Structure formats: structure tokens, C-alpha cells
Amino acid sequence: MRRGRFARQQTAMSRINIIDRAINQGGKTLEELQQILRQHGYSASHATVSRDLLSLKEIVGNWERINGNTYCYPEKTWEEAEASKLQETAHKLTQNLIESFDGTPFYYEALGCHNLHHSKHDLSDRIIFMGQPMAQFSLELWLTLRKAISENRNISFEYRARKSKNGEYHKHTVQPYQLIFDAGNWNLYGFDYTLNIRDKAAKNKKRLFALSNIKNITFHEGKQEFFELPRDFDYRDTVSGTFGCYTDEKTQTYKIHFSGYAANFVQDKIWAKNQVITADEKNGGIEMTFLSNQSKPILNWIMQWSPEAYPIEPPELVEEWKKRVQGTYETMKKLDSGKSE
């Protein structure tokens, strides 16, 4: 039922975009707009086109009706026309970014709210965004979370932690603060009442939940149906570094050696606000030093650049890296021995 509603919204937005392009090219009567829609495969009555025109005016707010039945946009000055070209490009690029979320509930919501102008200056096929694998979750979950966040309502759900060996789900009651997108995954960030009960000694009761691992979500009923959003709700304030959704309890100094292509690549980006890059005169390559509290993603990042990257500090990161490398070597030996047999 809800998927049908989103499909209808998407169809209506497609019609509105066609009408928008037609009017942008010159004045059109209601009958002409109907004909244009038919050419695009839409069967539109006078009432449907009239509703779409009203929706278009609510979004754009500047079409005019002249001679009783001709719809057009007012003429623009040269400065307005140039600004409009930039806006058209920006709108279309935003749609390209939205397209990278195709297959998720966010895609349908964003597409339904996004109206675009098109013209001969469209650069949308020349500036693009590449997609990535998307974690799957239900539309019902997305809509429930959206409502809970907008109304500051407590929620309850069952959750399977990614480190769970048996795939078991556990019940959680949570204050939902933010929805965070990171590398193909949507995460919920909030205060976990359940963790507060299970481990009162834990310093941080706020945590992340992967939406793809949540099921049976409901609004929490009872005395604590709603909560007051705290001032320190923003996940970004807890992170030092740009390595995704993960934080440690302590911030440390990281020093990493890069060589070859990896060195050329990493020094073109800002990985941490306080990063310092120096040349390694003795061994060649570069050394990057920065403060962060994201040890696990940093280790994964180093492994990604192997063998052109290795950690120097902190000591515990060096030890974890050695274990990873040794584990990879042991796997390689098993594969080689299997081939020789």
C-alpha cells in the first residue's frame, strides 16, 4: 500500500517535470500540455494537468497564465537567466546524487520532494556520482524512524549486533537522535536505555545501530513515550577524523607511513583537521601524523593500502596490524599448500 503511494508520487513528479520543461521552452495551453504528456506515455485529464500545475506553482512559485489559458514563465533579465542556469545544474546534480541511493526508502522520499528544471545547459550527464553497495531495510522502518526523530519519541526494537556469532537479536529501547549515512549503510544514533540498565558502569550510553539489523520496531508506550533532545545529541561532535561511523573512548596520536601510489593519493585529501605530512628522507615515501578516536576504520584503511602503508604509532595499532598481516600470510600459505597437493 505504501509502496503504491510512493509510486504514485514518483509518477506525479515525473509529469510535473515534463510540464516544467515544456513551459520553460515557451507558453503552453492546457491542451498542449496534455498532448506533450501523452507523447511521454502519460494519460492526463484536464483535472490531472490542473493539479500538476498547482503543484508546480507551489514548488517553483513563478509561472503565469496569460490570455486565459496559456501558461508560461515570466521573462528573466540576463543576470537572472545566468543565475537560473547555475541553479538548474545544481538541481540536476542533486538528483544524480539522489540516484546513488536507488533501492532504499530514502531514494523515494528524496525523489518525491525534489523538483528539477531542465534546459539546454543541462550538464547532468557530464558530472556524475558513482554508486556503492547499499544495505537493505524496510520502508516501514524508515518511516517509523523519521516520525520518531521528528517528534522526539522513544522507540523499541530488536537488534542483531554485527559482532554477534549466533545471529541473535536483543531488545533495545532507544532515544533516536540522528540518521547517519556512511559508505552504503544507514545508521541510527541515539541513547540506549537498555545499555544503561545492563551496564551502568559504561561511560557512554549512546551508540549506533545499523538499520539493516533492526526488526520489529515500535513506538515506546508508557511514561517515557517522549524525550527531550539533549544539547550534545550530534554524533559529529564525538568524532575526531573522517573515517566513518566509529569512535573509541580515547583520542590518540596516529602516525602512518605511506609509499608509492598510496602516498600520492592520501596527501591530496584532509583525513583529519590536525594532520601533518612529512617526507621520510631515510626510507622514502611520507609519514602522516594526526589525532583521532577511530582505531578500527584506520586499521582497515591501512590494510586497504597494503603493502604501501604501515602504522608507526600508537603501539596497539601496530600490534593489531601485525596480527592482520600474519593472518593474511597464514591464509595464503594454506591456499598454496592446497594447490601443491
mmCIF file of C-alpha atoms in Angstrom:
data_model
loop_
_atom_site.group_PDB
_atom_site.id
_atom_site.type_symbol
_atom_site.label_atom_id
_atom_site.label_comp_id
_atom_site.label_asym_id
_atom_site.label_seq_id
_atom_site.Cartn_x
_atom_site.Cartn_y
_atom_site.Cartn_z
ATOM 1 C CA MET A 1 0.000 0.000 0.000
ATOM 2 C CA ARG A 2 2.737 2.471 0.953
ATOM 3 C CA ARG A 3 4.909 1.413 -1.964
ATOM 4 C CA GLY A 4 1.934 2.178 -4.223
ATOM 5 C CA ARG A 5 1.642 5.654 -2.719
ATOM 6 C CA PHE A 6 5.327 6.350 -3.326
ATOM 7 C CA ALA A 7 4.999 5.048 -6.891
ATOM 8 C CA ARG A 8 2.108 7.473 -7.497
ATOM 9 C CA GLN A 9 4.130 10.336 -6.051
ATOM 10 C CA GLN A 10 7.050 9.454 -8.314
ATOM 11 C CA THR A 11 4.707 9.366 -11.370
ATOM 12 C CA ALA A 12 3.243 12.768 -10.443
ATOM 13 C CA MET A 13 6.729 14.273 -10.054
ATOM 14 C CA SER A 14 7.677 12.907 -13.486
ATOM 15 C CA ARG A 15 4.632 14.598 -15.035
ATOM 16 C CA ILE A 16 5.414 17.857 -13.223
ATOM 17 C CA ASN A 17 8.987 17.799 -14.518
ATOM 18 C CA ILE A 18 7.708 17.320 -18.092
ATOM 19 C CA ILE A 19 5.275 20.245 -17.669
ATOM 20 C CA ASP A 20 8.072 22.357 -16.175
ATOM 21 C CA ARG A 21 10.355 21.702 -19.168
ATOM 22 C CA ALA A 22 7.554 22.421 -21.627
ATOM 23 C CA ILE A 23 6.622 25.765 -20.045
ATOM 24 C CA ASN A 24 10.298 26.691 -19.766
ATOM 25 C CA GLN A 25 10.584 26.390 -23.555
ATOM 26 C CA GLY A 26 7.638 28.752 -24.159
ATOM 27 C CA GLY A 27 3.985 29.342 -23.337
ATOM 28 C CA LYS A 28 1.718 26.260 -23.469
ATOM 29 C CA THR A 29 -2.044 25.821 -23.258
ATOM 30 C CA LEU A 30 -3.670 23.165 -21.128
ATOM 31 C CA GLU A 31 -4.425 21.111 -24.255
ATOM 32 C CA GLU A 32 -0.825 21.389 -25.458
ATOM 33 C CA LEU A 33 0.437 20.193 -22.092
ATOM 34 C CA GLN A 34 -1.934 17.222 -22.300
ATOM 35 C CA GLN A 35 -0.557 16.338 -25.726
ATOM 36 C CA ILE A 36 3.039 16.589 -24.544
ATOM 37 C CA LEU A 37 2.277 14.293 -21.601
ATOM 38 C CA ARG A 38 0.671 11.756 -23.955
ATOM 39 C CA GLN A 39 3.848 11.797 -26.082
ATOM 40 C CA HIS A 40 5.729 10.757 -22.927
ATOM 41 C CA GLY A 41 3.303 7.923 -22.240
ATOM 42 C CA TYR A 42 1.077 9.629 -19.652
ATOM 43 C CA SER A 43 -2.706 9.698 -19.911
ATOM 44 C CA ALA A 44 -3.621 13.016 -18.263
ATOM 45 C CA SER A 45 -7.058 14.576 -17.948
ATOM 46 C CA HIS A 46 -7.703 18.325 -17.658
ATOM 47 C CA ALA A 47 -8.139 17.850 -13.895
ATOM 48 C CA THR A 48 -4.809 15.990 -13.569
ATOM 49 C CA VAL A 49 -2.866 18.626 -15.533
ATOM 50 C CA SER A 50 -4.522 21.394 -13.499
ATOM 51 C CA ARG A 51 -3.468 19.681 -10.234
ATOM 52 C CA ASP A 52 0.061 19.237 -11.554
ATOM 53 C CA LEU A 53 0.206 22.930 -12.490
ATOM 54 C CA LEU A 54 -0.849 23.895 -8.967
ATOM 55 C CA SER A 55 1.816 21.583 -7.510
ATOM 56 C CA LEU A 56 4.388 23.111 -9.850
ATOM 57 C CA LYS A 57 3.460 26.604 -8.727
ATOM 58 C CA GLU A 58 3.802 25.605 -5.073
ATOM 59 C CA ILE A 59 7.344 24.408 -5.788
ATOM 60 C CA VAL A 60 8.529 26.975 -8.343
ATOM 61 C CA GLY A 61 6.139 29.775 -7.465
ATOM 62 C CA ASN A 62 6.536 31.895 -10.605
ATOM 63 C CA TRP A 63 4.550 30.660 -13.640
ATOM 64 C CA GLU A 64 1.933 32.958 -15.094
ATOM 65 C CA ARG A 65 -1.291 32.412 -17.031
ATOM 66 C CA ILE A 66 -1.828 34.762 -19.978
ATOM 67 C CA ASN A 67 -4.704 35.083 -22.453
ATOM 68 C CA GLY A 68 -6.831 32.949 -20.151
ATOM 69 C CA ASN A 69 -5.355 29.521 -20.967
ATOM 70 C CA THR A 70 -1.628 29.858 -21.750
ATOM 71 C CA TYR A 71 0.917 29.017 -19.067
ATOM 72 C CA CYS A 72 4.428 30.474 -19.158
ATOM 73 C CA TYR A 73 7.297 31.703 -17.001
ATOM 74 C CA PRO A 74 7.945 35.465 -16.815
ATOM 75 C CA GLU A 75 10.863 36.777 -18.861
ATOM 76 C CA LYS A 76 14.156 36.999 -16.996
ATOM 77 C CA THR A 77 16.918 39.581 -17.041
ATOM 78 C CA TRP A 78 20.356 38.458 -18.255
ATOM 79 C CA GLU A 79 21.580 38.196 -14.640
ATOM 80 C CA GLU A 80 18.536 36.128 -13.636
ATOM 81 C CA ALA A 81 18.979 33.853 -16.662
ATOM 82 C CA GLU A 82 22.631 33.199 -15.796
ATOM 83 C CA ALA A 83 21.750 32.506 -12.145
ATOM 84 C CA SER A 84 18.983 30.187 -13.321
ATOM 85 C CA LYS A 85 21.469 28.162 -15.390
ATOM 86 C CA LEU A 86 23.580 27.586 -12.287
ATOM 87 C CA GLN A 87 20.510 26.602 -10.278
ATOM 88 C CA GLU A 88 19.400 24.177 -12.972
ATOM 89 C CA THR A 89 22.792 22.477 -12.962
ATOM 90 C CA ALA A 90 22.868 22.306 -9.165
ATOM 91 C CA HIS A 91 19.348 20.823 -9.045
ATOM 92 C CA LYS A 92 20.196 18.173 -11.617
ATOM 93 C CA LEU A 93 23.440 17.232 -9.855
ATOM 94 C CA THR A 94 21.436 16.828 -6.662
ATOM 95 C CA GLN A 95 19.199 14.360 -8.478
ATOM 96 C CA ASN A 96 22.282 12.449 -9.639
ATOM 97 C CA LEU A 97 23.371 12.193 -6.019
ATOM 98 C CA ILE A 98 19.865 11.022 -5.046
ATOM 99 C CA GLU A 99 20.046 8.342 -7.762
ATOM 100 C CA SER A 100 23.027 6.799 -5.949
ATOM 101 C CA PHE A 101 20.580 5.876 -3.141
ATOM 102 C CA ASP A 102 18.286 3.945 -5.521
ATOM 103 C CA GLY A 103 16.782 0.874 -3.856
ATOM 104 C CA THR A 104 16.469 2.455 -0.400
ATOM 105 C CA PRO A 105 13.424 4.169 1.172
ATOM 106 C CA PHE A 106 15.391 7.436 1.292
ATOM 107 C CA TYR A 107 15.529 7.435 -2.522
ATOM 108 C CA TYR A 108 11.737 7.521 -2.967
ATOM 109 C CA GLU A 109 11.281 10.199 -0.331
ATOM 110 C CA ALA A 110 14.036 12.435 -1.709
ATOM 111 C CA LEU A 111 12.906 11.966 -5.308
ATOM 112 C CA GLY A 112 9.317 12.816 -4.415
ATOM 113 C CA CYS A 113 10.403 16.086 -2.796
ATOM 114 C CA HIS A 114 12.909 17.122 -5.439
ATOM 115 C CA ASN A 115 11.685 19.241 -8.345
ATOM 116 C CA LEU A 116 14.092 19.895 -11.194
ATOM 117 C CA HIS A 117 14.405 22.379 -14.036
ATOM 118 C CA HIS A 118 15.880 21.206 -17.341
ATOM 119 C CA SER A 119 17.361 23.215 -20.214
ATOM 120 C CA LYS A 120 19.890 23.002 -22.996
ATOM 121 C CA HIS A 121 22.554 23.874 -20.417
ATOM 122 C CA ASP A 122 21.981 20.587 -18.524
ATOM 123 C CA LEU A 123 25.332 19.057 -17.509
ATOM 124 C CA SER A 124 23.876 16.152 -15.556
ATOM 125 C CA ASP A 125 25.453 13.537 -17.850
ATOM 126 C CA ARG A 126 28.847 15.227 -17.591
ATOM 127 C CA ILE A 127 29.098 15.432 -13.780
ATOM 128 C CA ILE A 128 28.081 12.162 -12.108
ATOM 129 C CA PHE A 129 28.184 10.285 -8.781
ATOM 130 C CA MET A 130 29.216 6.620 -8.667
ATOM 131 C CA GLY A 131 27.116 4.291 -6.555
ATOM 132 C CA GLN A 132 28.094 1.784 -3.895
ATOM 133 C CA PRO A 133 26.529 -1.344 -2.357
ATOM 134 C CA MET A 134 23.522 -0.355 -0.235
ATOM 135 C CA ALA A 135 22.419 -2.144 2.932
ATOM 136 C CA GLN A 136 18.734 -3.116 2.698
ATOM 137 C CA PHE A 137 15.969 -2.245 5.176
ATOM 138 C CA SER A 138 12.214 -1.804 5.040
ATOM 139 C CA LEU A 139 10.228 1.284 4.131
ATOM 140 C CA GLU A 140 8.184 0.844 7.323
ATOM 141 C CA LEU A 141 11.360 1.048 9.414
ATOM 142 C CA TRP A 142 12.476 4.220 7.643
ATOM 143 C CA LEU A 143 9.117 5.977 8.063
ATOM 144 C CA THR A 144 8.861 4.976 11.730
ATOM 145 C CA LEU A 145 12.347 6.337 12.444
ATOM 146 C CA ARG A 146 11.613 9.561 10.576
ATOM 147 C CA LYS A 147 8.490 10.118 12.639
ATOM 148 C CA ALA A 148 10.224 9.207 15.904
ATOM 149 C CA ILE A 149 13.060 11.657 15.224
ATOM 150 C CA SER A 150 10.757 14.495 14.179
ATOM 151 C CA GLU A 151 8.617 14.066 17.327
ATOM 152 C CA ASN A 152 11.385 13.033 19.788
ATOM 153 C CA ARG A 153 9.585 9.753 20.533
ATOM 154 C CA ASN A 154 11.248 6.791 22.220
ATOM 155 C CA ILE A 155 11.306 3.577 20.200
ATOM 156 C CA SER A 156 11.744 -0.120 20.912
ATOM 157 C CA PHE A 157 13.107 -2.742 18.528
ATOM 158 C CA GLU A 158 15.054 -5.974 18.245
ATOM 159 C CA TYR A 159 18.655 -5.666 17.109
ATOM 160 C CA ARG A 160 21.335 -8.060 15.875
ATOM 161 C CA ALA A 161 24.827 -6.758 16.540
ATOM 162 C CA ARG A 162 27.303 -7.229 13.697
ATOM 163 C CA LYS A 163 29.733 -8.972 16.036
ATOM 164 C CA SER A 164 27.038 -11.471 17.079
ATOM 165 C CA LYS A 165 28.304 -15.000 16.366
ATOM 166 C CA ASN A 166 24.926 -16.726 16.602
ATOM 167 C CA GLY A 167 22.897 -14.034 14.864
ATOM 168 C CA GLU A 168 20.815 -13.418 17.976
ATOM 169 C CA TYR A 169 18.501 -10.411 18.308
ATOM 170 C CA HIS A 170 18.155 -8.455 21.553
ATOM 171 C CA LYS A 171 15.508 -5.935 22.625
ATOM 172 C CA HIS A 172 16.505 -2.262 22.867
ATOM 173 C CA THR A 173 14.674 0.901 23.880
ATOM 174 C CA VAL A 174 16.293 3.993 22.414
ATOM 175 C CA GLN A 175 16.099 7.776 22.190
ATOM 176 C CA PRO A 176 16.611 8.322 18.424
ATOM 177 C CA TYR A 177 18.892 11.308 17.777
ATOM 178 C CA GLN A 178 20.130 11.082 14.191
ATOM 179 C CA LEU A 179 20.067 9.022 10.996
ATOM 180 C CA ILE A 180 23.575 8.825 9.548
ATOM 181 C CA PHE A 181 24.616 7.606 6.104
ATOM 182 C CA ASP A 182 28.099 6.133 5.817
ATOM 183 C CA ALA A 183 29.612 4.074 2.968
ATOM 184 C CA GLY A 184 26.374 2.449 1.824
ATOM 185 C CA ASN A 185 24.986 1.951 5.335
ATOM 186 C CA TRP A 186 22.311 3.875 7.208
ATOM 187 C CA ASN A 187 22.820 4.055 10.967
ATOM 188 C CA LEU A 188 20.669 5.220 13.865
ATOM 189 C CA TYR A 189 22.470 7.149 16.599
ATOM 190 C CA GLY A 190 20.832 7.549 19.985
ATOM 191 C CA PHE A 191 20.759 6.935 23.713
ATOM 192 C CA ASP A 192 20.302 3.263 24.587
ATOM 193 C CA TYR A 193 18.169 2.795 27.703
ATOM 194 C CA THR A 194 18.879 -0.928 27.543
ATOM 195 C CA LEU A 195 22.638 -0.429 27.742
ATOM 196 C CA ASN A 196 22.075 1.910 30.668
ATOM 197 C CA ILE A 197 20.336 -0.928 32.541
ATOM 198 C CA ARG A 198 22.718 -3.737 31.526
ATOM 199 C CA ASP A 199 25.970 -1.863 32.122
ATOM 200 C CA LYS A 200 25.615 1.073 34.497
ATOM 201 C CA ALA A 201 29.411 1.433 34.584
ATOM 202 C CA ALA A 202 29.590 2.173 30.866
ATOM 203 C CA LYS A 203 30.697 5.772 30.338
ATOM 204 C CA ASN A 204 28.861 6.229 27.068
ATOM 205 C CA LYS A 205 25.266 5.063 26.751
ATOM 206 C CA LYS A 206 24.944 6.479 23.235
ATOM 207 C CA ARG A 207 25.535 4.100 20.365
ATOM 208 C CA LEU A 208 24.998 3.340 16.697
ATOM 209 C CA PHE A 209 22.551 0.821 15.246
ATOM 210 C CA ALA A 210 22.743 -0.397 11.641
ATOM 211 C CA LEU A 211 19.247 -0.051 10.136
ATOM 212 C CA SER A 212 19.702 -3.292 8.193
ATOM 213 C CA ASN A 213 19.965 -5.185 11.509
ATOM 214 C CA ILE A 214 16.816 -3.742 13.123
ATOM 215 C CA LYS A 215 13.453 -5.512 13.155
ATOM 216 C CA ASN A 216 10.048 -5.243 14.891
ATOM 217 C CA ILE A 217 10.317 -1.527 15.583
ATOM 218 C CA THR A 218 7.525 0.174 17.556
ATOM 219 C CA PHE A 219 6.937 3.465 19.331
ATOM 220 C CA HIS A 220 7.608 3.032 23.040
ATOM 221 C CA GLU A 221 4.449 3.261 25.133
ATOM 222 C CA GLY A 222 4.109 4.251 28.749
ATOM 223 C CA LYS A 223 5.557 7.021 30.903
ATOM 224 C CA GLN A 224 8.604 7.533 28.692
ATOM 225 C CA GLU A 225 6.833 7.919 25.370
ATOM 226 C CA PHE A 226 8.699 11.150 24.525
ATOM 227 C CA PHE A 227 12.139 12.550 25.406
ATOM 228 C CA GLU A 228 13.836 15.942 25.461
ATOM 229 C CA LEU A 229 16.614 16.226 22.882
ATOM 230 C CA PRO A 230 19.897 16.948 24.718
ATOM 231 C CA ARG A 231 22.296 19.648 23.561
ATOM 232 C CA ASP A 232 25.064 17.100 22.952
ATOM 233 C CA PHE A 233 22.987 14.919 20.579
ATOM 234 C CA ASP A 234 25.142 15.439 17.445
ATOM 235 C CA TYR A 235 27.282 12.431 16.529
ATOM 236 C CA ARG A 236 29.721 14.651 14.622
ATOM 237 C CA ASP A 237 30.817 16.233 17.888
ATOM 238 C CA THR A 238 32.051 12.838 19.117
ATOM 239 C CA VAL A 239 34.283 12.071 16.113
ATOM 240 C CA SER A 240 37.872 13.115 15.538
ATOM 241 C CA GLY A 241 38.723 12.168 11.965
ATOM 242 C CA THR A 242 36.888 11.379 8.736
ATOM 243 C CA PHE A 243 36.873 7.573 8.802
ATOM 244 C CA GLY A 244 33.136 6.956 9.044
ATOM 245 C CA CYS A 245 30.761 5.900 11.823
ATOM 246 C CA TYR A 246 33.017 4.618 14.575
ATOM 247 C CA THR A 247 34.508 6.164 17.716
ATOM 248 C CA ASP A 248 36.780 4.988 20.528
ATOM 249 C CA GLU A 249 36.611 6.286 24.081
ATOM 250 C CA LYS A 250 40.083 7.847 23.802
ATOM 251 C CA THR A 251 41.730 10.091 21.228
ATOM 252 C CA GLN A 252 45.323 9.193 20.325
ATOM 253 C CA THR A 253 48.146 10.235 18.023
ATOM 254 C CA TYR A 254 48.394 8.151 14.852
ATOM 255 C CA LYS A 255 51.467 8.018 12.644
ATOM 256 C CA ILE A 256 51.333 6.069 9.385
ATOM 257 C CA HIS A 257 53.928 5.533 6.663
ATOM 258 C CA PHE A 258 52.855 5.611 3.008
ATOM 259 C CA SER A 259 54.823 4.973 -0.159
ATOM 260 C CA GLY A 260 54.228 4.702 -3.908
ATOM 261 C CA TYR A 261 50.744 5.357 -5.241
ATOM 262 C CA ALA A 262 49.254 5.348 -1.723
ATOM 263 C CA ALA A 263 51.481 8.289 -0.715
ATOM 264 C CA ASN A 264 50.423 10.276 -3.776
ATOM 265 C CA PHE A 265 46.746 9.568 -3.114
ATOM 266 C CA VAL A 266 46.455 10.237 0.624
ATOM 267 C CA GLN A 267 48.297 13.548 0.654
ATOM 268 C CA ASP A 268 45.695 15.059 -1.679
ATOM 269 C CA LYS A 269 42.969 14.796 0.998
ATOM 270 C CA ILE A 270 42.212 16.046 4.507
ATOM 271 C CA TRP A 271 41.788 12.950 6.705
ATOM 272 C CA ALA A 272 41.901 14.894 9.984
ATOM 273 C CA LYS A 273 41.888 18.614 10.755
ATOM 274 C CA ASN A 274 45.221 18.355 12.558
ATOM 275 C CA GLN A 275 47.076 16.126 10.085
ATOM 276 C CA VAL A 276 50.758 16.779 9.401
ATOM 277 C CA ILE A 277 52.567 15.193 6.447
ATOM 278 C CA THR A 278 56.353 14.986 6.329
ATOM 279 C CA ALA A 279 58.756 13.384 3.884
ATOM 280 C CA ASP A 280 60.588 10.252 5.081
ATOM 281 C CA GLU A 281 64.108 11.080 3.904
ATOM 282 C CA LYS A 282 65.550 7.791 5.145
ATOM 283 C CA ASN A 283 63.060 5.224 3.783
ATOM 284 C CA GLY A 284 61.306 7.236 1.123
ATOM 285 C CA GLY A 285 57.594 7.983 0.995
ATOM 286 C CA ILE A 286 55.764 10.091 3.574
ATOM 287 C CA GLU A 287 54.644 9.955 7.191
ATOM 288 C CA MET A 288 51.208 11.234 8.171
ATOM 289 C CA THR A 289 50.538 12.207 11.802
ATOM 290 C CA PHE A 290 47.117 13.133 13.199
ATOM 291 C CA LEU A 291 44.832 12.835 16.235
ATOM 292 C CA SER A 292 41.806 10.542 16.055
ATOM 293 C CA ASN A 293 39.483 8.252 18.016
ATOM 294 C CA GLN A 294 38.681 5.858 15.148
ATOM 295 C CA SER A 295 41.143 2.989 15.526
ATOM 296 C CA LYS A 296 39.246 0.203 13.705
ATOM 297 C CA PRO A 297 38.456 2.089 10.482
ATOM 298 C CA ILE A 298 42.009 3.465 10.484
ATOM 299 C CA LEU A 299 43.360 -0.091 10.652
ATOM 300 C CA ASN A 300 41.077 -1.098 7.772
ATOM 301 C CA TRP A 301 42.291 1.940 5.847
ATOM 302 C CA ILE A 302 45.915 0.911 6.318
ATOM 303 C CA MET A 303 45.161 -2.645 5.200
ATOM 304 C CA GLN A 304 43.450 -1.242 2.117
ATOM 305 C CA TRP A 305 46.758 0.304 1.033
ATOM 306 C CA SER A 306 48.893 -2.721 1.851
ATOM 307 C CA PRO A 307 51.783 -3.165 1.116
ATOM 308 C CA GLU A 308 52.276 0.584 0.583
ATOM 309 C CA ALA A 309 51.185 1.530 4.117
ATOM 310 C CA TYR A 310 52.085 0.511 7.662
ATOM 311 C CA PRO A 311 51.455 2.051 11.119
ATOM 312 C CA ILE A 312 54.158 3.528 13.324
ATOM 313 C CA GLU A 313 52.029 4.750 16.235
ATOM 314 C CA PRO A 314 50.219 4.001 18.543
ATOM 315 C CA PRO A 315 51.735 0.669 19.680
ATOM 316 C CA GLU A 316 48.395 -1.146 19.983
ATOM 317 C CA LEU A 317 47.558 -0.274 16.385
ATOM 318 C CA VAL A 318 50.926 -1.640 15.263
ATOM 319 C CA GLU A 319 50.218 -4.920 17.067
ATOM 320 C CA GLU A 320 46.737 -5.253 15.545
ATOM 321 C CA TRP A 321 48.206 -4.559 12.101
ATOM 322 C CA LYS A 322 50.843 -7.276 12.612
ATOM 323 C CA LYS A 323 48.103 -9.774 13.537
ATOM 324 C CA ARG A 324 46.148 -8.890 10.407
ATOM 325 C CA VAL A 325 49.178 -9.217 8.163
ATOM 326 C CA GLN A 326 50.192 -12.504 9.812
ATOM 327 C CA GLY A 327 46.652 -13.810 9.408
ATOM 328 C CA THR A 328 46.692 -12.919 5.724
ATOM 329 C CA TYR A 329 50.041 -14.682 5.331
ATOM 330 C CA GLU A 330 48.732 -17.823 7.061
ATOM 331 C CA THR A 331 45.712 -17.883 4.762
ATOM 332 C CA MET A 332 47.978 -17.526 1.740
ATOM 333 C CA LYS A 333 50.129 -20.469 2.947
ATOM 334 C CA LYS A 334 47.025 -22.667 3.298
ATOM 335 C CA LEU A 335 45.918 -21.787 -0.208
ATOM 336 C CA ASP A 336 49.382 -22.509 -1.615
ATOM 337 C CA SER A 337 49.652 -25.850 0.217
ATOM 338 C CA GLY A 338 46.225 -26.852 -1.092
ATOM 339 C CA LYS A 339 47.335 -26.146 -4.665
ATOM 340 C CA SER A 340 50.547 -28.160 -4.265
ATOM 341 C CA GLU A 341 48.593 -31.201 -3.066
#
